[in-house]
């Protein structure tokens, strides 16, 4: 099997996913175009060598539909022979896009690819693409459908995480993200977003609230009480998990991932393709995996897929220097640490989506890039990147520096 190497990666800063966010005027196509331009310019890339562009987009409708990666390649001045495809595996779409791009290289069917993702949540609202899962009893009933926030509260209740526990995790995420920005840890890979006149619109993650404290979070009311109690989803959770007598609703906007806009791209290729392009590899994609997990708990997939991937590779958690797990909700990471018997010393060391936001289709690619930069900064070797996924799934990837 051909080895797939990571040669470079870029990401935009994440803008608040609201109409007053700094990136609201930037279309999905424009965001994707800017990261492809960044990859091209930083590496003086002959884009005719790129065999495919794969991007994750979770709500691929309206302006985010119609094969954005192909359109963005054209807009970014890539060779007309460069195709593109967009994929959707909910929150892991960006990481799966990188994995799909890497798999094409590993199989020998492509020499150089780009994986990544984009989401403009201020312009194409979350859930805009609809779907059968929440509304069709054929799937809603057997999958015990409930909103993800209720599932996050179910996890917290079932595994003993209090409001103080999830809030304390959120405060730490904010502190770590602020420190990472203050120390310039993201500087190498951040691509400021510009308008049509080349004026910078955003150069730093906009969602962060570094002044967050336990006291300020205590003022926030739990966000999922009404849909849990009045809409009946607490009953659905308890039906599937009768050991839980009542759901303790502990999640709110301050300890859940932020809604933001953003894009990311990762340049992947074989050793021969990199040599031809005059590029030095930074890491290899060692292995990746996907898995289905219990759909009512829904957000515990990272545990299952990590175990699957470690077994597949013959590795243990002791072989992993850094772990990036998407902070969809605080209980997701707390349960992962509990199940894996880990502390937080090597998990999300630069904060995560609670502080910086979760641009659905792009997040996985961003996490891989953040992990790679941090491996280089610490002179460490191996990182595992994983995300929970709607409907109960998990995706994980192991990268290794070269």
Short mmCIF file of C-alpha atoms in Angstrom, two decimals:
data_model
loop_
_atom_site.label_atom_id
_atom_site.label_comp_id
_atom_site.label_asym_id
_atom_site.label_seq_id
_atom_site.Cartn_x
_atom_site.Cartn_y
_atom_site.Cartn_z
CA UNK A 1 0.00 0.00 0.00
CA UNK A 2 1.23 3.48 -0.89
CA UNK A 3 1.84 5.77 2.07
CA UNK A 4 -0.16 9.01 2.23
CA UNK A 5 1.72 12.02 3.59
CA UNK A 6 0.45 15.36 4.84
CA UNK A 7 2.41 18.14 3.16
CA UNK A 8 0.54 21.18 4.42
CA UNK A 9 -2.71 22.40 5.92
CA UNK A 10 -4.48 25.71 6.39
CA UNK A 11 -7.61 26.84 8.11
CA UNK A 12 -9.56 30.04 8.38
CA UNK A 13 -10.27 31.59 11.75
CA UNK A 14 -13.77 30.73 12.92
CA UNK A 15 -16.34 33.53 12.75
CA UNK A 16 -19.49 33.71 14.88
CA UNK A 17 -22.25 31.91 13.01
CA UNK A 18 -24.68 34.79 13.23
CA UNK A 19 -25.67 37.65 10.96
CA UNK A 20 -23.37 39.95 12.92
CA UNK A 21 -20.44 37.54 12.64
CA UNK A 22 -17.37 38.77 10.78
CA UNK A 23 -17.68 36.09 8.07
CA UNK A 24 -21.41 36.39 7.42
CA UNK A 25 -20.82 38.24 4.15
CA UNK A 26 -18.49 35.48 2.91
CA UNK A 27 -20.23 32.72 0.97
CA UNK A 28 -19.53 29.02 1.41
CA UNK A 29 -17.90 29.01 -2.02
CA UNK A 30 -15.69 31.95 -1.10
CA UNK A 31 -14.53 30.34 2.15
CA UNK A 32 -13.64 27.12 0.33
CA UNK A 33 -11.91 29.09 -2.43
CA UNK A 34 -9.72 30.97 0.04
CA UNK A 35 -8.32 27.83 1.70
CA UNK A 36 -7.62 26.25 -1.69
CA UNK A 37 -5.86 29.43 -2.76
CA UNK A 38 -3.87 29.32 0.48
CA UNK A 39 -2.69 25.77 -0.16
CA UNK A 40 -1.73 26.66 -3.71
CA UNK A 41 0.20 29.82 -2.85
CA UNK A 42 1.97 28.53 0.27
CA UNK A 43 3.33 25.53 -1.60
CA UNK A 44 3.76 27.11 -5.04
CA UNK A 45 1.68 24.19 -6.15
CA UNK A 46 1.28 23.13 -9.73
CA UNK A 47 -2.40 22.39 -9.31
CA UNK A 48 -2.45 20.17 -12.37
CA UNK A 49 -0.86 17.57 -10.08
CA UNK A 50 -3.93 17.50 -7.81
CA UNK A 51 -6.10 14.50 -8.64
CA UNK A 52 -9.11 15.37 -6.48
CA UNK A 53 -10.47 17.77 -3.86
CA UNK A 54 -12.71 16.23 -1.19
CA UNK A 55 -14.57 18.49 1.23
CA UNK A 56 -17.04 17.89 4.02
CA UNK A 57 -20.22 19.98 4.06
CA UNK A 58 -22.96 19.00 6.50
CA UNK A 59 -25.75 21.16 5.10
CA UNK A 60 -25.06 21.02 1.34
CA UNK A 61 -28.12 22.99 0.23
CA UNK A 62 -28.71 26.37 -1.36
CA UNK A 63 -25.43 28.20 -1.87
CA UNK A 64 -23.60 25.33 -0.11
CA UNK A 65 -24.87 22.77 -2.61
CA UNK A 66 -23.86 21.96 -6.16
CA UNK A 67 -20.39 20.48 -5.56
CA UNK A 68 -18.59 23.36 -3.84
CA UNK A 69 -15.10 21.73 -4.03
CA UNK A 70 -15.19 21.65 -7.83
CA UNK A 71 -16.43 25.22 -8.02
CA UNK A 72 -13.90 26.42 -5.45
CA UNK A 73 -11.08 24.79 -7.40
CA UNK A 74 -12.08 26.73 -10.49
CA UNK A 75 -12.37 29.97 -8.54
CA UNK A 76 -8.97 29.36 -6.89
CA UNK A 77 -7.31 29.01 -10.28
CA UNK A 78 -6.69 25.27 -10.15
CA UNK A 79 -6.20 23.39 -13.38
CA UNK A 80 -9.44 22.59 -15.13
CA UNK A 81 -8.62 18.89 -14.82
CA UNK A 82 -8.97 19.01 -11.01
CA UNK A 83 -12.31 17.49 -9.94
CA UNK A 84 -14.04 17.89 -6.61
CA UNK A 85 -16.59 16.12 -4.44
CA UNK A 86 -18.36 16.97 -1.20
CA UNK A 87 -19.34 14.44 1.45
CA UNK A 88 -21.51 14.42 4.57
CA UNK A 89 -20.96 12.29 7.64
CA UNK A 90 -22.38 14.93 9.94
CA UNK A 91 -19.79 16.34 12.36
CA UNK A 92 -16.95 14.10 11.17
CA UNK A 93 -17.30 15.17 7.53
CA UNK A 94 -14.08 17.21 7.49
CA UNK A 95 -11.99 14.39 8.95
CA UNK A 96 -13.60 11.83 6.69
CA UNK A 97 -12.87 14.07 3.72
CA UNK A 98 -9.19 13.97 4.66
CA UNK A 99 -9.42 10.20 5.14
CA UNK A 100 -11.14 9.72 1.78
CA UNK A 101 -8.50 11.87 0.09
CA UNK A 102 -5.75 9.88 1.82
CA UNK A 103 -7.38 6.58 0.87
CA UNK A 104 -7.22 7.52 -2.80
CA UNK A 105 -3.48 8.00 -2.43
CA UNK A 106 -3.02 4.85 -0.35
CA UNK A 107 -4.86 2.78 -2.95
CA UNK A 108 -2.66 4.12 -5.71
CA UNK A 109 -5.58 5.63 -7.60
CA UNK A 110 -4.39 9.19 -6.92
CA UNK A 111 -0.99 10.76 -6.42
CA UNK A 112 -1.96 14.06 -4.78
CA UNK A 113 -5.25 15.11 -3.23
CA UNK A 114 -6.73 17.74 -0.95
CA UNK A 115 -9.11 16.94 1.88
CA UNK A 116 -10.93 19.46 4.01
CA UNK A 117 -14.27 21.04 4.68
CA UNK A 118 -16.32 24.19 4.85
CA UNK A 119 -19.45 25.41 6.61
CA UNK A 120 -21.05 28.83 6.64
CA UNK A 121 -23.47 28.38 9.50
CA UNK A 122 -24.40 32.06 9.54
CA UNK A 123 -25.67 31.78 5.97
CA UNK A 124 -26.93 28.18 5.73
CA UNK A 125 -28.49 27.37 9.08
CA UNK A 126 -27.82 24.18 10.99
CA UNK A 127 -30.27 21.50 9.88
CA UNK A 128 -31.14 23.34 6.67
CA UNK A 129 -30.77 20.14 4.65
CA UNK A 130 -33.49 18.40 6.67
CA UNK A 131 -33.65 14.62 6.50
CA UNK A 132 -35.76 11.64 7.48
CA UNK A 133 -34.07 10.89 10.80
CA UNK A 134 -35.99 13.33 13.05
CA UNK A 135 -39.34 13.17 11.28
CA UNK A 136 -39.91 9.72 9.78
CA UNK A 137 -41.05 7.17 12.40
CA UNK A 138 -39.46 4.43 10.31
CA UNK A 139 -36.03 5.63 11.48
CA UNK A 140 -36.84 7.93 14.41
CA UNK A 141 -38.33 5.12 16.51
CA UNK A 142 -35.70 2.36 16.10
CA UNK A 143 -32.87 4.89 16.49
CA UNK A 144 -34.46 6.50 19.57
CA UNK A 145 -34.11 9.89 17.94
CA UNK A 146 -33.58 12.82 20.26
CA UNK A 147 -31.79 16.17 19.84
CA UNK A 148 -28.07 15.92 20.46
CA UNK A 149 -28.27 18.20 23.49
CA UNK A 150 -30.62 15.74 25.19
CA UNK A 151 -28.21 12.92 24.34
CA UNK A 152 -25.37 14.95 25.86
CA UNK A 153 -27.43 15.40 29.02
CA UNK A 154 -28.22 11.67 29.02
CA UNK A 155 -24.49 10.92 28.92
CA UNK A 156 -23.85 13.33 31.79
CA UNK A 157 -26.65 11.76 33.84
CA UNK A 158 -25.78 8.14 33.11
CA UNK A 159 -22.06 8.56 33.80
CA UNK A 160 -22.27 10.94 36.75
CA UNK A 161 -21.14 14.33 35.42
CA UNK A 162 -22.58 17.26 37.33
CA UNK A 163 -23.26 20.81 36.18
CA UNK A 164 -20.03 21.83 37.91
CA UNK A 165 -18.11 19.12 36.05
CA UNK A 166 -19.24 20.22 32.58
CA UNK A 167 -18.85 23.91 33.40
CA UNK A 168 -15.34 23.37 34.77
CA UNK A 169 -14.39 21.60 31.55
CA UNK A 170 -15.77 24.51 29.52
CA UNK A 171 -13.78 27.07 31.52
CA UNK A 172 -10.60 25.09 30.91
CA UNK A 173 -11.32 24.92 27.16
CA UNK A 174 -11.58 28.72 27.07
CA UNK A 175 -8.35 29.13 29.02
CA UNK A 176 -6.44 26.75 26.77
CA UNK A 177 -7.70 28.36 23.57
CA UNK A 178 -6.82 31.84 24.82
CA UNK A 179 -3.33 30.68 25.81
CA UNK A 180 -2.82 29.01 22.43
CA UNK A 181 -3.70 32.24 20.63
CA UNK A 182 -1.64 34.39 23.00
CA UNK A 183 1.40 32.16 22.43
CA UNK A 184 0.94 32.08 18.64
CA UNK A 185 0.39 28.32 18.46
CA UNK A 186 -2.06 28.64 15.54
CA UNK A 187 -0.13 31.31 13.66
CA UNK A 188 1.58 28.92 11.27
CA UNK A 189 -1.63 27.65 9.74
CA UNK A 190 -4.24 30.40 10.11
CA UNK A 191 -5.31 31.97 6.83
CA UNK A 192 -6.98 35.34 7.45
CA UNK A 193 -10.22 35.71 5.50
CA UNK A 194 -10.38 38.71 3.17
CA UNK A 195 -13.14 40.42 1.24
CA UNK A 196 -13.24 41.04 -2.50
CA UNK A 197 -10.94 44.04 -2.05
CA UNK A 198 -8.34 42.05 -0.16
CA UNK A 199 -9.20 43.69 3.17
CA UNK A 200 -8.94 41.33 6.13
CA UNK A 201 -12.32 40.49 7.64
CA UNK A 202 -11.13 38.09 10.33
CA UNK A 203 -7.71 36.90 11.46
CA UNK A 204 -8.56 35.26 14.82
CA UNK A 205 -11.17 32.84 16.12
CA UNK A 206 -14.10 35.06 17.02
CA UNK A 207 -16.23 32.85 19.25
CA UNK A 208 -13.84 32.68 22.22
CA UNK A 209 -14.79 34.09 25.60
CA UNK A 210 -11.53 33.97 27.58
CA UNK A 211 -13.07 35.79 30.56
CA UNK A 212 -15.46 32.86 31.16
CA UNK A 213 -15.64 31.72 34.78
CA UNK A 214 -17.63 29.19 36.77
CA UNK A 215 -19.62 32.11 38.13
CA UNK A 216 -20.51 33.49 34.69
CA UNK A 217 -21.51 30.04 33.41
CA UNK A 218 -23.69 29.51 36.49
CA UNK A 219 -25.92 32.33 35.23
CA UNK A 220 -26.87 30.32 32.11
CA UNK A 221 -29.97 28.17 32.15
CA UNK A 222 -29.79 24.60 30.79
CA UNK A 223 -30.64 24.74 27.10
CA UNK A 224 -32.39 21.41 26.59
CA UNK A 225 -34.93 21.23 29.40
CA UNK A 226 -37.91 22.24 27.29
CA UNK A 227 -37.25 19.83 24.43
CA UNK A 228 -36.40 17.10 26.92
CA UNK A 229 -39.33 17.49 29.29
CA UNK A 230 -42.05 19.16 27.24
CA UNK A 231 -41.27 17.65 23.83
CA UNK A 232 -40.93 14.21 25.36
CA UNK A 233 -37.33 13.38 24.50
CA UNK A 234 -36.38 12.70 28.12
CA UNK A 235 -38.90 9.86 27.99
CA UNK A 236 -37.24 8.52 24.85
CA UNK A 237 -33.86 8.57 26.59
CA UNK A 238 -35.20 6.78 29.64
CA UNK A 239 -37.00 4.21 27.51
CA UNK A 240 -33.67 3.22 25.98
CA UNK A 241 -31.76 3.57 29.26
CA UNK A 242 -34.18 2.59 32.04
CA UNK A 243 -31.36 2.65 34.60
CA UNK A 244 -31.69 6.44 34.38
CA UNK A 245 -34.62 7.67 36.48
CA UNK A 246 -34.59 11.29 35.29
CA UNK A 247 -32.40 13.36 32.99
CA UNK A 248 -30.23 15.95 34.68
CA UNK A 249 -30.01 18.78 32.15
CA UNK A 250 -26.58 20.37 32.51
CA UNK A 251 -25.62 21.63 29.06
CA UNK A 252 -26.05 25.16 27.77
CA UNK A 253 -24.42 27.50 25.27
CA UNK A 254 -21.36 27.94 27.47
CA UNK A 255 -20.39 24.26 27.67
CA UNK A 256 -21.48 23.19 24.19
CA UNK A 257 -19.77 23.76 20.84
CA UNK A 258 -20.26 27.15 19.23
CA UNK A 259 -22.01 27.74 15.90
CA UNK A 260 -19.42 29.29 13.58
CA UNK A 261 -18.29 29.75 9.98
CA UNK A 262 -14.98 28.37 8.69
CA UNK A 263 -13.02 26.26 6.24
CA UNK A 264 -9.91 24.09 6.16
CA UNK A 265 -7.78 22.23 3.62
CA UNK A 266 -5.11 19.53 3.95
CA UNK A 267 -2.64 18.71 1.15
CA UNK A 268 -1.99 14.97 0.87
CA UNK A 269 0.17 13.00 -1.49
CA UNK A 270 2.48 10.08 -2.06
CA UNK A 271 6.23 10.36 -1.48
CA UNK A 272 6.77 10.53 -5.24
CA UNK A 273 4.18 13.25 -5.75
CA UNK A 274 5.67 15.32 -2.98
CA UNK A 275 9.16 14.96 -4.38
CA UNK A 276 7.92 16.00 -7.82
CA UNK A 277 6.31 19.10 -6.31
CA UNK A 278 9.41 19.93 -4.27
CA UNK A 279 7.56 19.47 -0.97
CA UNK A 280 8.71 17.99 2.33
CA UNK A 281 6.25 15.72 4.13
CA UNK A 282 5.24 16.72 7.65
CA UNK A 283 3.33 13.60 8.71
CA UNK A 284 1.90 10.36 7.42
CA UNK A 285 -1.70 9.25 7.73
CA UNK A 286 -1.04 6.07 9.64
CA UNK A 287 -4.59 4.70 9.88
CA UNK A 288 -8.23 5.67 10.17
CA UNK A 289 -11.55 4.04 10.99
CA UNK A 290 -15.28 4.60 11.28
CA UNK A 291 -17.84 2.88 13.47
CA UNK A 292 -21.50 2.92 14.38
CA UNK A 293 -22.31 3.42 18.07
CA UNK A 294 -25.38 3.31 20.28
CA UNK A 295 -27.75 5.85 18.69
CA UNK A 296 -29.53 7.09 21.82
CA UNK A 297 -26.29 7.95 23.62
CA UNK A 298 -25.25 9.01 20.11
CA UNK A 299 -22.12 10.95 21.09
CA UNK A 300 -19.99 8.13 22.55
CA UNK A 301 -18.71 6.98 19.15
CA UNK A 302 -15.17 8.33 19.78
CA UNK A 303 -14.71 5.71 22.50
CA UNK A 304 -15.75 2.84 20.24
CA UNK A 305 -13.83 4.01 17.19
CA UNK A 306 -10.66 4.69 19.20
CA UNK A 307 -10.73 1.12 20.50
CA UNK A 308 -11.33 -0.20 16.99
CA UNK A 309 -8.49 1.84 15.52
CA UNK A 310 -6.00 0.95 18.25
CA UNK A 311 -6.80 -2.73 17.79
CA UNK A 312 -6.44 -2.41 14.04
CA UNK A 313 -3.02 -0.78 14.33
CA UNK A 314 -1.74 -2.83 17.26
CA UNK A 315 -1.22 0.37 19.22
CA UNK A 316 -2.23 1.45 22.71
CA UNK A 317 -3.12 4.85 24.12
CA UNK A 318 0.38 4.91 25.53
CA UNK A 319 1.64 5.22 21.94
CA UNK A 320 -0.41 8.39 21.37
CA UNK A 321 1.19 11.70 22.34
CA UNK A 322 -1.79 13.99 21.71
CA UNK A 323 -5.53 13.48 21.32
CA UNK A 324 -7.97 15.87 19.66
CA UNK A 325 -11.60 15.01 20.38
CA UNK A 326 -14.25 17.39 19.17
CA UNK A 327 -15.90 19.26 22.02
CA UNK A 328 -19.44 18.90 20.72
CA UNK A 329 -20.54 19.01 24.36
CA UNK A 330 -18.48 18.88 27.53
CA UNK A 331 -19.87 15.48 28.54
CA UNK A 332 -18.53 13.95 25.30
CA UNK A 333 -14.93 14.60 26.31
CA UNK A 334 -15.51 13.83 30.00
CA UNK A 335 -17.01 10.45 29.15
CA UNK A 336 -14.14 9.72 26.74
CA UNK A 337 -11.58 10.43 29.46
CA UNK A 338 -13.56 8.36 31.95
CA UNK A 339 -13.92 5.36 29.62
CA UNK A 340 -10.29 5.49 28.51
CA UNK A 341 -8.94 6.21 32.01
CA UNK A 342 -7.15 9.37 30.85
CA UNK A 343 -6.56 12.77 32.36
CA UNK A 344 -6.65 15.91 30.23
CA UNK A 345 -2.89 16.47 30.00
CA UNK A 346 -2.73 15.37 26.35
CA UNK A 347 -6.34 15.92 25.29
CA UNK A 348 -7.39 19.13 23.50
CA UNK A 349 -4.33 20.92 24.84
CA UNK A 350 -5.18 24.07 22.86
CA UNK A 351 -8.85 24.15 23.74
CA UNK A 352 -11.59 23.09 21.41
CA UNK A 353 -15.01 23.75 19.94
CA UNK A 354 -16.53 24.95 23.21
CA UNK A 355 -14.17 27.90 23.04
CA UNK A 356 -13.52 28.29 19.31
CA UNK A 357 -16.61 26.84 17.69
CA UNK A 358 -17.58 23.89 15.50
CA UNK A 359 -18.00 24.69 11.77
CA UNK A 360 -19.57 21.30 11.17
CA UNK A 361 -18.11 20.20 7.82
CA UNK A 362 -14.68 21.75 8.46
CA UNK A 363 -13.98 20.83 12.08
CA UNK A 364 -12.37 17.44 11.55
CA UNK A 365 -9.82 18.82 9.08
CA UNK A 366 -9.10 21.70 11.45
CA UNK A 367 -8.49 19.29 14.34
CA UNK A 368 -6.02 17.25 12.30
CA UNK A 369 -4.08 20.40 11.42
CA UNK A 370 -4.10 21.64 15.02
CA UNK A 371 -2.80 18.27 16.18
CA UNK A 372 0.01 18.28 13.60
CA UNK A 373 1.15 21.79 14.50
CA UNK A 374 1.17 20.91 18.17
CA UNK A 375 3.15 17.71 17.58
CA UNK A 376 5.77 19.82 15.82
CA UNK A 377 5.75 22.48 18.53
CA UNK A 378 6.26 19.90 21.27
CA UNK A 379 8.55 17.69 19.18
CA UNK A 380 6.22 14.75 19.68
CA UNK A 381 5.36 12.04 17.20
CA UNK A 382 1.82 10.67 17.14
CA UNK A 383 -1.68 12.10 17.45
CA UNK A 384 -5.19 10.68 17.35
CA UNK A 385 -8.06 12.83 16.07
CA UNK A 386 -11.67 11.78 16.68
CA UNK A 387 -15.19 13.17 16.53
CA UNK A 388 -18.62 12.08 17.69
CA UNK A 389 -21.34 11.99 15.04
CA UNK A 390 -25.11 12.31 14.85
CA UNK A 391 -27.15 9.08 14.78
CA UNK A 392 -24.41 7.32 16.74
CA UNK A 393 -21.12 7.03 14.87
CA UNK A 394 -17.46 7.82 15.37
CA UNK A 395 -14.49 8.61 13.14
CA UNK A 396 -10.83 8.55 14.14
CA UNK A 397 -7.48 9.07 12.43
CA UNK A 398 -3.92 8.54 13.61
CA UNK A 399 -1.17 10.72 12.18
CA UNK A 400 2.56 10.30 12.71
CA UNK A 401 5.29 12.84 12.10
CA UNK A 402 8.03 12.07 9.63
#
